[in-house]
Amino acid sequence: MYAQMIKTAGTGVKSPEEMTEEERKFQARVDANEKIEPKDWMPDDYRATLIRQIGQHAHSEIVGQLPEGNWITRAPTLERKAILLAKVQDEAGHGLYLYCAAETLGVSRDELTEDLLSGKMKYSSIFNYPTLTWADIGAVGWLVDGAAIMNQVPLQRTSFGPYSRAMIRICKEESFHQRQGYDIMMKMARGTEAQKRMAQDAINRLWYPSLMMFGPSDKESVHSGQSMAWRIKINTNDELRQKFVDQTVPQAEYLGLTIPDENLKWNEERGHYDFSEPDWKEFFDVLKGNGPCNTDRLTARQEAWSDGKWVRDAMLAHARKKAAAKVAAE
Amino acid sequence: MTRDEALFEFCLRMGDSTLVLGHRVSEWCGHAPVLEEDIALANTALDLIGQTQLWLGLAGEVEGKGRDADQLAFLRDAWDFRNLLLTEVPNGDFGRTLMRQFLFDAWHSVYLARLLKSSDKRIADIAEKASKEVAYHLERSADTVVALGDGTEESHQRMEAALAYLWPYVGEMFAGDAVDAAMAEAGIAPDPAGLREEYDALVGRVLAEATLEMPESRFAHKGGRNGAMHTEHLGHILTQMQWLQRAYPGASW
């Protein structure tokens, strides 16, 4: 899940009696699975929550380029290098669609970027973990993209039209990325002793951070109830996490890798795997800025933005000169 | 030097230039001034790595010693690389990266246009595929050079500095040797010296639009295409690029 701990604006789900006429009509459209389009009337809190959610998702795509980009220059074969480049390019493209979707709600990409760089807006906690070996590139594709897909597939049916359409496009590419990640893991897990060690080490480090991607349990959260009523959240965090574990455990077994959880076992009665919760204290530390890579990731983005200012200024100045020359010629 | 030996060298020159430049461009990943540029840089790097697979694949085939593109890319040391020196110089700022790209793309497009008519079909086929990609690279790098040269006072100064730094690496593209003579004689590739005029005209047009002056000096650093003397930078590129293959010999990835 690339959007975590999104605070839903407002005071929670309203009863039909508490709603205004406009709100009732809006809710009826959402309940009938109609898509809400940018020019339609929508509650201010719906708009504000979507900006937070789509913005955080977009930021995650952008910051997510860094841990993967970290291995492009060291990819072990030309084909792996090309695949990784294409993947990172896709992620940047996802950021672009999502910023465009957010712009339809009345916020500019530059405003969202400033909020990311000032720390006011967050990106997914997962990108604050390092990629230390080539197996991490496999594990990021398999686990991180796998977890993202769990959340994004249902969001294809979300109520806001531009977000839903962005998700449809993104999901196609993400499932491709996940298969590529798994393919790297297969090679590693069937490779030399050193490669097997890298693969196991990657899952040891990335398993719990991947579970954290879904966010803490939101069973009791009123805010979450409102987001679900608006259909900008489709499943609870716990449902998605369970689904992810159920899907991933057999894949790990197939690879011959051990998931680092002594409590992991199939529960016949529930029809699901039982598993250990991640360390939520660590999760909140990462959100506060104390993850292993928070400072480096944010600094990299801040430097890209400040070092690039002269380029953006120049492109704008040139475009204005051209436009002025065109007007003068007419 | 037999014809196949010359052909092998020629393929390395093409493939090593795209490999090393692709590596340099990919260093930008996640650090570009705007998102669209991140996408464009990754796209350019991706094309160049794809072309590398074709050129080095053919080099291995021509050599006939069982080396494939990966073995050539990851298991040769610096002195066996045949890339243009221009491709290995550090990225510098975004302006220098795009100026380097433009100076390369202009040569690449002129050269590939000739290779379309190569007497060796394998080369004509690679040129056919690559020239479509390079037409787009050139359009984009030329547009960016124009925008940054013309944009603001600061951008103009930065582009002037970039051009001054990179210009001495241009001449190597046109310095022919025995390999080029053998290729020209066999109708495989053109004599590079004969392309200078067309290159200067193309580059001159774009620089004029960018309000930049084309340097007069014809001084040229050489030694990349023939491997006689690379810059200090290539070794560092290879240290990174070849790390996994060198550290874990024989592993399959």
XYZ file of N, CA and C in Angstrom, chain B:
759
model
N 45.541 -6.927 -39.785
C 44.176 -7.003 -39.252
C 43.231 -7.586 -40.307
N 42.582 -8.690 -39.978
C 41.629 -9.260 -40.938
C 40.351 -8.415 -40.923
N 39.487 -8.688 -41.893
C 38.255 -7.924 -41.958
C 37.382 -8.186 -40.720
N 37.349 -9.442 -40.283
C 36.538 -9.754 -39.109
C 37.103 -9.119 -37.841
N 38.419 -9.021 -37.782
C 39.020 -8.333 -36.622
C 38.611 -6.862 -36.608
N 38.626 -6.261 -37.794
C 38.212 -4.849 -37.886
C 36.726 -4.708 -37.563
N 35.945 -5.661 -38.036
C 34.508 -5.616 -37.786
C 34.201 -5.763 -36.285
N 34.971 -6.627 -35.650
C 34.824 -6.806 -34.199
C 35.105 -5.479 -33.483
N 36.195 -4.823 -33.860
C 36.542 -3.521 -33.269
C 35.422 -2.502 -33.507
N 34.922 -2.494 -34.720
C 33.858 -1.546 -35.075
C 32.634 -1.769 -34.176
N 32.233 -3.022 -34.003
C 31.063 -3.322 -33.169
C 31.310 -2.911 -31.711
N 32.523 -3.117 -31.236
C 32.850 -2.688 -29.872
C 32.745 -1.168 -29.744
N 33.219 -0.474 -30.764
C 33.162 0.996 -30.705
C 31.719 1.477 -30.567
N 30.847 0.847 -31.321
C 29.429 1.235 -31.247
C 28.838 0.837 -29.892
N 29.019 -0.429 -29.544
C 28.386 -0.970 -28.339
C 28.966 -0.404 -27.050
N 30.259 -0.167 -27.018
C 30.849 0.387 -25.798
C 30.409 1.835 -25.589
N 30.260 2.572 -26.682
C 29.800 3.967 -26.538
C 28.381 4.009 -25.991
N 27.505 3.151 -26.516
C 26.125 3.178 -26.009
C 26.073 2.636 -24.583
N 26.913 1.659 -24.281
C 26.921 1.099 -22.918
C 27.374 2.134 -21.895
N 28.483 2.786 -22.181
C 29.041 3.724 -21.199
C 28.149 4.958 -21.072
N 27.628 5.434 -22.202
C 26.721 6.588 -22.097
C 25.421 6.193 -21.377
N 24.918 5.004 -21.684
C 23.714 4.521 -20.993
C 23.940 4.463 -19.489
N 25.114 4.022 -19.090
C 25.457 3.970 -17.668
C 25.434 5.377 -17.064
N 26.096 6.305 -17.737
C 26.154 7.683 -17.238
C 24.736 8.266 -17.100
N 23.933 8.095 -18.134
C 22.590 8.691 -18.112
C 21.758 8.067 -16.994
N 21.949 6.761 -16.783
C 21.142 6.089 -15.755
C 21.510 6.553 -14.351
N 22.680 7.175 -14.197
C 23.054 7.689 -12.869
C 22.080 8.775 -12.400
N 21.327 9.356 -13.322
C 20.393 10.435 -12.975
C 19.130 9.933 -12.287
N 18.889 8.641 -12.375
C 17.613 8.091 -11.933
C 17.149 8.622 -10.570
N 16.008 9.288 -10.567
C 15.436 9.801 -9.314
C 15.975 11.160 -8.900
N 16.872 11.752 -9.690
C 17.502 13.012 -9.280
C 17.302 14.150 -10.282
N 16.451 13.965 -11.273
C 16.313 14.969 -12.339
C 15.521 16.191 -11.846
N 15.655 17.309 -12.570
C 15.002 18.554 -12.135
C 13.471 18.512 -12.161
N 12.893 17.749 -13.056
C 11.434 17.554 -13.092
C 11.142 16.114 -13.476
N 9.965 15.682 -13.093
C 9.568 14.288 -13.293
C 9.651 13.860 -14.764
N 9.225 14.731 -15.660
C 9.264 14.385 -17.087
C 10.698 14.103 -17.528
N 11.656 14.819 -16.939
C 13.067 14.601 -17.296
C 13.568 13.273 -16.729
N 13.105 12.903 -15.549
C 13.459 11.593 -14.992
C 13.021 10.498 -15.950
N 11.805 10.646 -16.451
C 11.260 9.639 -17.355
C 12.060 9.622 -18.664
N 12.335 10.807 -19.186
C 13.051 10.888 -20.466
C 14.475 10.342 -20.341
N 15.148 10.646 -19.235
C 16.521 10.160 -19.056
C 16.542 8.632 -18.935
N 15.594 8.093 -18.173
C 15.535 6.634 -18.028
C 15.244 5.992 -19.381
N 14.377 6.632 -20.146
C 14.015 6.115 -21.456
C 15.224 6.103 -22.405
N 15.993 7.191 -22.356
C 17.195 7.279 -23.195
C 18.195 6.191 -22.790
N 18.416 6.064 -21.490
C 19.356 5.053 -20.998
C 18.902 3.658 -21.427
N 17.617 3.443 -21.337
C 17.061 2.140 -21.704
C 17.314 1.831 -23.184
N 17.069 2.816 -24.044
C 17.346 2.623 -25.478
C 18.816 2.299 -25.695
N 19.680 3.039 -25.012
C 21.119 2.852 -25.232
C 21.568 1.467 -24.766
N 21.013 0.999 -23.658
C 21.373 -0.343 -23.186
C 20.831 -1.401 -24.162
N 19.658 -1.161 -24.698
C 19.100 -2.084 -25.698
C 19.992 -2.148 -26.936
N 20.487 -1.001 -27.373
C 21.386 -0.975 -28.537
C 22.699 -1.696 -28.214
N 23.150 -1.526 -26.971
C 24.374 -2.208 -26.532
C 24.232 -3.720 -26.676
N 23.063 -4.232 -26.300
C 22.854 -5.684 -26.407
C 23.032 -6.145 -27.853
N 22.533 -5.318 -28.787
C 22.645 -5.691 -30.200
C 24.090 -5.599 -30.697
N 24.750 -4.478 -30.410
C 26.120 -4.284 -30.923
C 27.088 -5.283 -30.295
N 27.013 -5.434 -28.987
C 27.966 -6.353 -28.349
C 27.615 -7.815 -28.652
N 26.338 -8.061 -28.876
C 25.945 -9.415 -29.291
C 26.575 -9.748 -30.629
N 26.514 -8.783 -31.539
C 27.118 -8.983 -32.856
C 28.642 -9.082 -32.743
N 29.226 -8.253 -31.874
C 30.687 -8.305 -31.679
C 31.105 -9.718 -31.270
N 30.358 -10.289 -30.329
C 30.678 -11.640 -29.858
C 30.563 -12.674 -30.972
N 29.533 -12.494 -31.780
C 29.307 -13.411 -32.904
C 30.470 -13.322 -33.908
N 30.857 -12.083 -34.220
C 31.941 -11.876 -35.188
C 33.255 -12.420 -34.638
N 33.479 -12.215 -33.357
C 34.733 -12.675 -32.745
C 34.822 -14.209 -32.792
N 33.665 -14.851 -32.560
C 33.622 -16.305 -32.674
C 34.352 -17.068 -31.575
N 34.532 -16.443 -30.425
C 35.214 -17.145 -29.327
C 34.235 -17.501 -28.210
N 32.941 -17.407 -28.518
C 31.943 -17.813 -27.532
C 31.618 -16.752 -26.494
N 32.119 -15.527 -26.682
C 31.765 -14.476 -25.720
C 30.434 -13.837 -26.122
N 29.532 -13.687 -25.180
C 28.265 -13.024 -25.504
C 28.330 -11.561 -25.053
N 27.221 -10.838 -25.261
C 27.203 -9.401 -24.950
C 27.532 -9.158 -23.480
N 26.988 -9.983 -22.593
C 27.246 -9.773 -21.165
C 28.721 -9.984 -20.819
N 29.308 -11.016 -21.402
C 30.731 -11.242 -21.100
C 31.587 -10.079 -21.592
N 31.220 -9.547 -22.742
C 31.981 -8.394 -23.251
C 31.757 -7.163 -22.380
N 30.536 -6.958 -21.920
C 30.250 -5.765 -21.121
C 30.860 -5.864 -19.727
N 30.782 -7.035 -19.131
C 31.078 -7.128 -17.702
C 32.442 -7.735 -17.374
N 33.108 -8.301 -18.382
C 34.353 -8.996 -18.046
C 35.575 -8.479 -18.814
N 35.467 -7.322 -19.429
C 36.677 -6.724 -20.017
C 37.151 -5.598 -19.108
N 38.454 -5.352 -19.112
C 38.981 -4.229 -18.338
C 39.015 -2.974 -19.229
N 39.326 -1.845 -18.586
C 39.211 -0.551 -19.266
C 39.968 -0.493 -20.595
N 41.170 -1.078 -20.658
C 41.971 -0.917 -21.891
C 41.347 -1.619 -23.093
N 40.419 -2.531 -22.840
C 39.753 -3.212 -23.955
C 38.461 -2.515 -24.370
N 38.109 -1.438 -23.698
C 36.898 -0.687 -24.084
C 37.217 0.255 -25.240
N 36.222 0.429 -26.117
C 36.442 1.202 -27.345
C 35.432 2.354 -27.495
N 34.879 2.792 -26.380
C 33.890 3.877 -26.433
C 34.557 5.226 -26.668
N 33.770 6.160 -27.213
C 34.223 7.546 -27.336
C 34.470 8.105 -25.938
N 35.535 8.878 -25.801
C 35.833 9.474 -24.486
C 34.665 10.339 -23.999
N 33.988 10.981 -24.945
C 32.861 11.852 -24.597
C 31.846 11.151 -23.687
N 31.661 9.845 -23.935
C 30.599 9.142 -23.210
C 30.976 8.858 -21.753
N 32.265 8.890 -21.444
C 32.669 8.510 -20.080
C 32.883 9.691 -19.159
N 32.879 10.913 -19.684
C 33.105 12.059 -18.788
C 31.918 12.172 -17.818
N 32.185 12.680 -16.610
C 31.117 12.735 -15.602
C 29.937 13.602 -16.039
N 28.779 13.317 -15.455
C 27.543 13.999 -15.832
C 27.581 15.510 -15.611
N 28.256 15.958 -14.555
C 28.187 17.384 -14.216
C 26.763 17.763 -13.886
N 26.380 18.995 -14.187
C 24.989 19.392 -13.925
C 24.093 18.903 -15.074
N 22.804 19.149 -14.930
C 21.848 18.685 -15.933
C 22.179 19.264 -17.314
N 22.647 20.497 -17.327
C 22.989 21.152 -18.590
C 24.114 20.431 -19.306
N 25.140 20.045 -18.545
C 26.258 19.345 -19.179
C 25.816 17.975 -19.676
N 24.979 17.302 -18.893
C 24.491 15.980 -19.305
C 23.732 16.076 -20.625
N 22.903 17.113 -20.751
C 22.103 17.244 -21.980
C 22.938 17.751 -23.153
N 23.951 18.577 -22.858
C 24.847 19.020 -23.941
C 25.643 17.816 -24.457
N 26.143 16.995 -23.538
C 26.870 15.788 -23.949
C 25.959 14.891 -24.794
N 24.718 14.754 -24.339
C 23.758 13.921 -25.060
C 23.543 14.459 -26.472
N 23.399 15.784 -26.559
C 23.169 16.393 -27.883
C 24.366 16.169 -28.805
N 25.584 16.424 -28.287
C 26.776 16.266 -29.130
C 26.908 14.811 -29.588
N 26.532 13.890 -28.733
C 26.567 12.469 -29.092
C 25.444 12.125 -30.064
N 24.221 12.552 -29.740
C 23.061 12.219 -30.578
C 23.244 12.719 -32.014
N 23.823 13.919 -32.130
C 24.006 14.488 -33.472
C 24.928 13.576 -34.283
N 26.036 13.155 -33.656
C 26.959 12.227 -34.346
C 26.262 10.889 -34.626
N 25.582 10.402 -33.616
C 24.931 9.093 -33.700
C 23.923 9.069 -34.857
N 23.150 10.137 -34.985
C 22.105 10.153 -36.014
C 22.728 10.216 -37.412
N 23.789 11.015 -37.561
C 24.454 11.130 -38.861
C 25.117 9.791 -39.237
N 25.755 9.177 -38.247
C 26.480 7.924 -38.471
C 25.513 6.771 -38.797
N 24.445 6.681 -37.982
C 23.484 5.584 -38.190
C 22.799 5.695 -39.550
N 22.563 6.939 -39.986
C 21.925 7.119 -41.294
C 22.765 6.456 -42.384
N 24.108 6.522 -42.232
C 24.989 5.864 -43.208
C 24.961 4.342 -43.044
N 24.886 3.916 -41.800
C 24.916 2.465 -41.546
C 23.663 1.759 -42.061
N 22.600 2.522 -42.279
C 21.386 1.927 -42.856
C 21.716 1.273 -44.200
N 22.747 1.830 -44.858
C 23.110 1.310 -46.193
C 24.321 0.385 -46.125
N 24.636 -0.096 -44.943
C 25.805 -0.970 -44.775
C 25.687 -2.218 -45.651
N 26.829 -2.658 -46.147
C 26.838 -3.883 -46.957
C 26.608 -5.116 -46.071
N 26.779 -4.961 -44.766
C 26.528 -6.071 -43.835
C 25.111 -5.918 -43.288
N 24.244 -6.852 -43.646
C 22.829 -6.714 -43.300
C 22.606 -6.652 -41.791
N 23.445 -7.379 -41.052
C 23.280 -7.383 -39.594
C 23.441 -5.964 -39.043
N 24.367 -5.235 -39.640
C 24.611 -3.863 -39.186
C 23.488 -2.937 -39.651
N 23.067 -3.114 -40.868
C 21.948 -2.295 -41.374
C 20.703 -2.508 -40.510
N 20.485 -3.752 -40.079
C 19.309 -4.043 -39.249
C 19.389 -3.347 -37.888
N 20.568 -3.385 -37.271
C 20.712 -2.695 -35.971
C 20.506 -1.193 -36.175
N 21.098 -0.663 -37.242
C 20.985 0.773 -37.511
C 19.525 1.173 -37.728
N 18.798 0.296 -38.385
C 17.382 0.548 -38.664
C 16.612 0.748 -37.347
N 16.840 -0.157 -36.417
C 16.137 -0.085 -35.135
C 16.629 1.118 -34.318
N 17.967 1.257 -34.260
C 18.541 2.305 -33.410
C 18.230 3.703 -33.941
N 18.184 3.861 -35.260
C 18.035 5.222 -35.790
C 16.669 5.803 -35.441
N 15.668 4.937 -35.306
C 14.344 5.436 -34.898
C 14.412 6.004 -33.485
N 15.107 5.283 -32.604
C 15.242 5.754 -31.214
C 16.081 7.026 -31.156
N 17.150 7.027 -31.950
C 18.079 8.153 -31.881
C 17.456 9.427 -32.463
N 16.558 9.275 -33.418
C 15.868 10.462 -33.954
C 15.127 11.171 -32.816
N 14.523 10.375 -31.953
C 13.824 10.961 -30.801
C 14.821 11.543 -29.789
N 15.925 10.829 -29.545
C 16.931 11.356 -28.602
C 17.414 12.722 -29.064
N 17.693 12.804 -30.370
C 18.243 14.051 -30.913
C 17.236 15.189 -30.810
N 15.996 14.883 -31.123
C 14.967 15.919 -31.062
C 14.884 16.487 -29.641
N 14.902 15.558 -28.680
C 14.763 15.981 -27.288
C 16.013 16.719 -26.792
N 17.200 16.180 -27.074
C 18.396 16.835 -26.535
C 18.600 18.187 -27.212
N 18.295 18.276 -28.512
C 18.441 19.567 -29.205
C 17.462 20.586 -28.620
N 16.218 20.175 -28.419
C 15.223 21.097 -27.837
C 15.666 21.580 -26.462
N 16.226 20.677 -25.683
C 16.638 21.057 -24.323
C 17.838 21.999 -24.375
N 18.784 21.710 -25.263
C 19.944 22.599 -25.398
C 19.477 24.003 -25.804
N 18.531 24.061 -26.719
C 18.013 25.365 -27.155
C 17.340 26.080 -25.965
N 16.490 25.360 -25.246
C 15.760 25.989 -24.134
C 16.724 26.485 -23.063
N 17.725 25.680 -22.739
C 18.633 26.067 -21.654
C 19.644 27.122 -22.115
N 20.036 27.051 -23.375
C 20.947 28.079 -23.880
C 20.258 29.436 -23.928
N 19.010 29.416 -24.327
C 18.252 30.654 -24.530
C 17.553 31.137 -23.253
N 17.337 30.211 -22.300
C 16.468 30.484 -21.143
C 16.786 31.712 -20.308
N 17.671 31.566 -19.328
C 18.001 32.672 -18.424
C 19.505 32.940 -18.525
N 19.937 33.995 -17.860
C 21.360 34.310 -17.884
C 22.156 33.160 -17.261
N 21.632 32.664 -16.140
C 22.345 31.562 -15.467
C 22.414 30.320 -16.352
N 21.291 29.988 -16.971
C 21.293 28.764 -17.778
C 22.207 28.934 -18.984
N 22.219 30.122 -19.534
C 23.084 30.396 -20.680
C 24.553 30.188 -20.297
N 24.926 30.737 -19.139
C 26.322 30.591 -18.692
C 26.673 29.130 -18.451
N 25.736 28.403 -17.855
C 26.009 26.988 -17.585
C 26.172 26.210 -18.891
N 25.362 26.531 -19.890
C 25.460 25.801 -21.161
C 26.735 26.175 -21.911
N 27.153 27.425 -21.771
C 28.423 27.847 -22.373
C 29.577 27.050 -21.758
N 29.521 26.938 -20.423
C 30.572 26.200 -19.716
C 30.550 24.725 -20.115
N 29.346 24.175 -20.261
C 29.221 22.761 -20.642
C 29.830 22.531 -22.019
N 29.519 23.430 -22.941
C 30.028 23.292 -24.305
C 31.552 23.409 -24.321
N 32.070 24.358 -23.549
C 33.528 24.537 -23.517
C 34.203 23.278 -22.960
N 33.596 22.668 -21.966
C 34.176 21.463 -21.358
C 34.128 20.273 -22.315
N 33.022 20.163 -23.050
C 32.793 18.954 -23.851
C 33.369 19.021 -25.272
N 33.537 20.231 -25.773
C 33.921 20.364 -27.188
C 35.206 19.617 -27.542
N 36.227 19.623 -26.681
C 37.456 18.894 -27.048
C 37.249 17.385 -27.209
N 36.096 16.873 -26.794
C 35.836 15.435 -26.961
C 35.082 15.117 -28.261
N 34.725 16.168 -29.000
C 33.957 15.963 -30.233
C 34.843 15.420 -31.365
N 36.041 15.952 -31.464
C 36.916 15.620 -32.595
C 37.171 14.124 -32.751
N 37.188 13.401 -31.635
C 37.486 11.962 -31.699
C 36.495 11.198 -32.581
N 35.274 11.723 -32.663
C 34.249 11.048 -33.463
C 34.645 10.948 -34.936
N 35.513 11.871 -35.365
C 35.803 11.988 -36.806
C 37.233 11.604 -37.159
N 37.968 11.100 -36.160
C 39.362 10.738 -36.409
C 39.428 9.279 -36.852
N 39.544 9.077 -38.151
C 39.553 7.717 -38.684
C 40.894 7.019 -38.487
N 40.876 5.697 -38.531
C 42.118 4.926 -38.439
C 42.001 3.677 -39.330
N 42.871 2.730 -39.117
C 42.906 1.538 -39.995
C 41.597 0.757 -39.926
N 40.973 0.714 -38.735
C 39.698 -0.001 -38.613
C 38.650 0.666 -39.503
N 38.599 1.989 -39.426
C 37.612 2.717 -40.232
C 37.876 2.535 -41.727
N 39.170 2.538 -42.071
C 39.523 2.366 -43.494
C 39.043 0.994 -43.995
N 39.262 -0.032 -43.166
C 38.842 -1.382 -43.569
C 37.318 -1.454 -43.695
N 36.609 -0.792 -42.777
C 35.144 -0.802 -42.825
C 34.631 -0.064 -44.052
N 35.294 1.075 -44.351
C 34.857 1.873 -45.500
C 35.102 1.096 -46.799
N 36.241 0.442 -46.842
C 36.597 -0.295 -48.051
C 35.592 -1.427 -48.316
N 35.130 -2.045 -47.234
C 34.185 -3.163 -47.391
C 32.742 -2.670 -47.522
N 32.549 -1.358 -47.498
C 31.180 -0.805 -47.611
C 30.341 -1.070 -46.362
N 31.018 -1.364 -45.279
C 30.289 -1.690 -44.042
C 29.911 -0.427 -43.272
N 30.870 0.494 -43.178
C 30.626 1.735 -42.425
C 31.346 2.883 -43.112
N 30.890 4.113 -42.907
C 31.514 5.234 -43.616
C 32.840 5.638 -42.994
N 33.625 6.367 -43.754
C 34.836 6.982 -43.222
C 34.374 8.145 -42.338
N 34.695 8.117 -41.042
C 34.137 9.132 -40.134
C 34.537 10.561 -40.509
N 35.738 10.724 -41.059
C 36.186 12.088 -41.386
C 35.211 12.770 -42.344
N 34.574 11.969 -43.189
C 33.669 12.526 -44.187
C 32.348 13.024 -43.611
N 32.137 12.799 -42.334
C 30.846 13.179 -41.740
C 30.908 14.507 -41.002
N 32.115 15.050 -40.878
C 32.297 16.229 -40.033
C 31.463 17.421 -40.508
N 31.430 17.590 -41.799
C 30.743 18.775 -42.333
C 29.249 18.741 -41.996
N 28.663 17.576 -42.207
C 27.234 17.427 -41.924
C 26.961 17.621 -40.425
N 27.866 17.075 -39.622
C 27.745 17.212 -38.159
C 27.830 18.675 -37.748
N 28.830 19.363 -38.252
C 29.009 20.769 -37.873
C 27.796 21.605 -38.277
N 27.229 21.290 -39.430
C 26.062 22.051 -39.880
C 24.887 21.828 -38.931
N 24.688 20.556 -38.573
C 23.567 20.218 -37.683
C 23.760 20.866 -36.300
N 24.946 20.665 -35.742
C 25.232 21.199 -34.407
C 25.204 22.730 -34.442
N 25.754 23.299 -35.516
C 25.791 24.761 -35.636
C 24.393 25.372 -35.623
N 23.461 24.734 -36.320
C 22.078 25.239 -36.368
C 21.458 25.284 -34.971
N 21.637 24.201 -34.252
C 21.028 24.101 -32.928
C 21.697 25.077 -31.952
N 23.027 25.148 -32.009
C 23.722 26.060 -31.095
C 23.322 27.508 -31.388
N 23.146 27.832 -32.657
C 22.751 29.206 -32.993
C 21.387 29.518 -32.389
N 20.482 28.546 -32.491
C 19.149 28.760 -31.920
C 19.227 28.855 -30.396
N 20.219 28.187 -29.846
C 20.410 28.209 -28.387
C 21.194 29.453 -27.949
N 21.499 30.328 -28.876
C 22.307 31.537 -28.654
C 23.694 31.200 -28.092
N 24.229 30.051 -28.512
C 25.568 29.651 -28.070
C 26.511 29.670 -29.267
N 27.753 29.998 -28.983
C 28.720 30.053 -30.068
C 29.459 28.733 -30.208
N 29.553 28.270 -31.437
C 30.280 27.021 -31.677
C 31.777 27.316 -31.537
N 32.468 26.572 -30.669
C 33.908 26.844 -30.487
C 34.676 26.638 -31.787
N 35.708 27.430 -31.969
C 36.481 27.320 -33.217
C 37.538 26.236 -33.151
N 38.037 25.990 -31.947
C 39.158 25.060 -31.791
C 38.806 23.667 -32.311
N 39.745 23.067 -32.985
C 39.566 21.697 -33.451
C 40.403 20.722 -32.608
N 40.941 21.208 -31.515
C 41.738 20.318 -30.661
C 40.862 19.160 -30.188
N 41.409 17.963 -30.215
C 40.602 16.804 -29.825
C 41.365 15.863 -28.899
N 40.714 15.513 -27.770
C 41.231 14.411 -26.941
C 40.875 13.108 -27.641
N 41.840 12.212 -27.724
C 41.571 10.929 -28.387
C 42.080 9.778 -27.527
N 41.696 8.583 -27.919
C 42.211 7.410 -27.213
C 41.126 6.464 -26.734
N 39.868 6.871 -26.858
C 38.772 5.995 -26.455
C 38.437 4.974 -27.521
N 38.241 5.457 -28.743
C 37.840 4.573 -29.847
C 38.871 3.502 -30.142
N 40.160 3.823 -29.907
C 41.165 2.794 -30.181
C 41.727 2.181 -28.892
N 41.255 2.666 -27.758
C 41.667 2.081 -26.481
C 43.056 2.503 -26.023
N 43.685 3.443 -26.733
C 45.054 3.827 -26.386
C 45.125 4.519 -25.028
N 44.143 5.392 -24.747
C 44.171 6.082 -23.463
C 42.788 6.632 -23.101
N 42.154 5.947 -22.171
C 40.852 6.429 -21.678
C 41.066 7.517 -20.628
N 39.990 8.102 -20.169
C 40.097 9.039 -19.034
C 40.161 8.216 -17.749
N 40.440 8.879 -16.643
C 40.467 8.188 -15.343
C 39.068 7.711 -14.950
N 38.047 8.296 -15.571
C 36.673 8.016 -15.128
C 36.198 6.615 -15.478
N 36.719 6.077 -16.591
C 36.172 4.793 -17.049
C 36.354 3.683 -16.012
N 37.514 3.661 -15.383
C 37.777 2.618 -14.386
C 36.736 2.620 -13.275
N 36.329 3.809 -12.872
C 35.323 3.899 -11.796
C 33.955 3.418 -12.276
N 33.641 3.732 -13.519
C 32.373 3.243 -14.082
C 32.368 1.720 -14.070
N 33.468 1.131 -14.518
C 33.524 -0.331 -14.609
C 33.521 -0.978 -13.224
N 34.153 -0.325 -12.282
C 34.165 -0.846 -10.911
C 32.742 -1.079 -10.431
N 31.894 -0.132 -10.776
C 30.495 -0.227 -10.356
C 29.731 -1.224 -11.238
N 29.851 -1.024 -12.520
C 29.068 -1.815 -13.473
C 29.377 -3.305 -13.357
N 30.637 -3.634 -13.159
C 31.053 -5.037 -13.237
C 31.119 -5.732 -11.883
N 30.766 -5.017 -10.837
C 30.966 -5.515 -9.477
C 30.407 -6.921 -9.237
N 29.157 -7.145 -9.584
C 28.554 -8.441 -9.245
C 29.178 -9.582 -10.040
N 29.396 -9.323 -11.330
C 29.989 -10.360 -12.183
C 31.410 -10.701 -11.727
N 32.114 -9.693 -11.236
C 33.498 -9.923 -10.796
C 33.549 -10.583 -9.419
N 32.624 -10.171 -8.548
C 32.665 -10.670 -7.169
C 32.144 -12.102 -7.072
N 31.222 -12.464 -7.986
C 30.623 -13.803 -7.933
C 30.774 -14.483 -9.289
N 32.017 -14.830 -9.667
C 32.238 -15.358 -11.017
C 31.424 -16.626 -11.281
N 30.884 -16.678 -12.481
C 30.181 -17.901 -12.899
C 28.737 -17.994 -12.446
N 28.298 -17.050 -11.599
C 26.902 -17.114 -11.138
C 25.975 -16.717 -12.280
N 24.752 -17.239 -12.234
C 23.776 -16.874 -13.256
C 22.735 -15.962 -12.596
N 22.403 -14.872 -13.263
C 21.557 -13.839 -12.626
C 20.213 -13.730 -13.293
